[in-house]
């Protein structure tokens, strides 16, 4: 988290679209997802019973400390996991359980097509030895959207225009190193949405960019979402970024979601002490502090996580019950759910 968060937290939160989203079935429903990695040092429970959903046109933010399982969750949705990983639960996209699909259906219809992914570092998604035009055009060709060279160039120009690359007719013959960091991330975003995905998963898409460019990329996401209705899962360390673009937020801690709710409720009335601590660690504009607040202690090992609440060891409100059993998830108000004994045991 950096001093830039304050600029975004102060922007207006994205309004949650009216009631329709509450009643319509979500396009993505993840139920009881577990991802266990069999490593020499033991079985790592990287994702340990995650439920989440995304509606059409909705952006779900996933926040949490490093190592909490955010990336593993979306890599599990895409089934892009290290060898030997054990996946459990359900990942329903428009009713189809992706975890039950044969690998060839996953790679042909879903990865990069119905589900697009944008990673943290746009450079790793772009090959330095091919022109930007060739790279943006390759998936169009692969997905059968443009068969002749001219048609492909025209579509590449359209993609670059849609992500506001200036003079796309000439820029498509440039190489990635001739683009700035923000432009590269826009190119990658353009490539991701060129296949008209149902779902876009973005893993820290702006953390390598400065704040002005972050704001531009987030505005671009919103514009694309308004035009296409794409559902977005946005992983971020930055609660300010989450406030500026997400409709709902899920807070992850040690492989589990500990609190979820619409962004305004969660930021105004955080119920889990971990969410409260995360919010406390955002620097606030105009506030003089000797030091930034940091949550004391560190998360537990995911090889042998504690039996009770996983945050208990760092929690200022710890009581004996917290170490005895994992708290059940309760709904405090519509859509605002928390797993904490403070909330359930009074
Ligand atoms: N390729 C891998 N091999 C072994 N363990 C891994 C691998 N990738 C992640 N892990 C482990 O899985 C757990 C969850 O990691 P994950 O990458 O999902 O965290 P994260 O929340 O995305 O963190 P960050 O914010 O640092 O990106 C961690 O304990 C991590 O050490
Ligand atoms: Mg990650």
Short mmCIF file of N, CA, C and O in Angstrom, two decimals, residues 1 35 37 68 134 140 240:
data_model
loop_
_atom_site.label_atom_id
_atom_site.label_comp_id
_atom_site.label_asym_id
_atom_site.label_seq_id
_atom_site.Cartn_x
_atom_site.Cartn_y
_atom_site.Cartn_z
N UNK A 1 0.84 -1.20 0.00
CA UNK A 1 0.00 0.00 0.00
C UNK A 1 0.88 1.25 0.00
O UNK A 1 1.89 1.29 0.65
N UNK A 35 -7.79 -25.63 -3.04
CA UNK A 35 -6.62 -25.88 -3.87
C UNK A 35 -5.48 -26.25 -2.94
O UNK A 35 -5.00 -25.41 -2.17
N UNK A 37 -1.68 -27.79 -2.56
CA UNK A 37 -0.45 -28.02 -3.33
C UNK A 37 0.43 -29.00 -2.56
O UNK A 37 0.74 -28.76 -1.40
N UNK A 68 -2.21 -14.87 0.92
CA UNK A 68 -3.52 -15.27 1.44
C UNK A 68 -4.29 -16.18 0.47
O UNK A 68 -5.34 -16.70 0.83
N UNK A 134 1.24 -7.70 -34.15
CA UNK A 134 1.23 -9.15 -34.33
C UNK A 134 0.66 -9.85 -33.10
O UNK A 134 -0.08 -10.83 -33.20
N UNK A 140 -6.87 -12.92 -32.18
CA UNK A 140 -8.03 -12.69 -33.06
C UNK A 140 -8.07 -13.78 -34.12
O UNK A 140 -9.12 -14.32 -34.46
N UNK A 240 -7.74 1.23 -1.63
CA UNK A 240 -8.15 2.45 -2.32
C UNK A 240 -8.56 2.13 -3.75
O UNK A 240 -9.59 2.61 -4.23
#
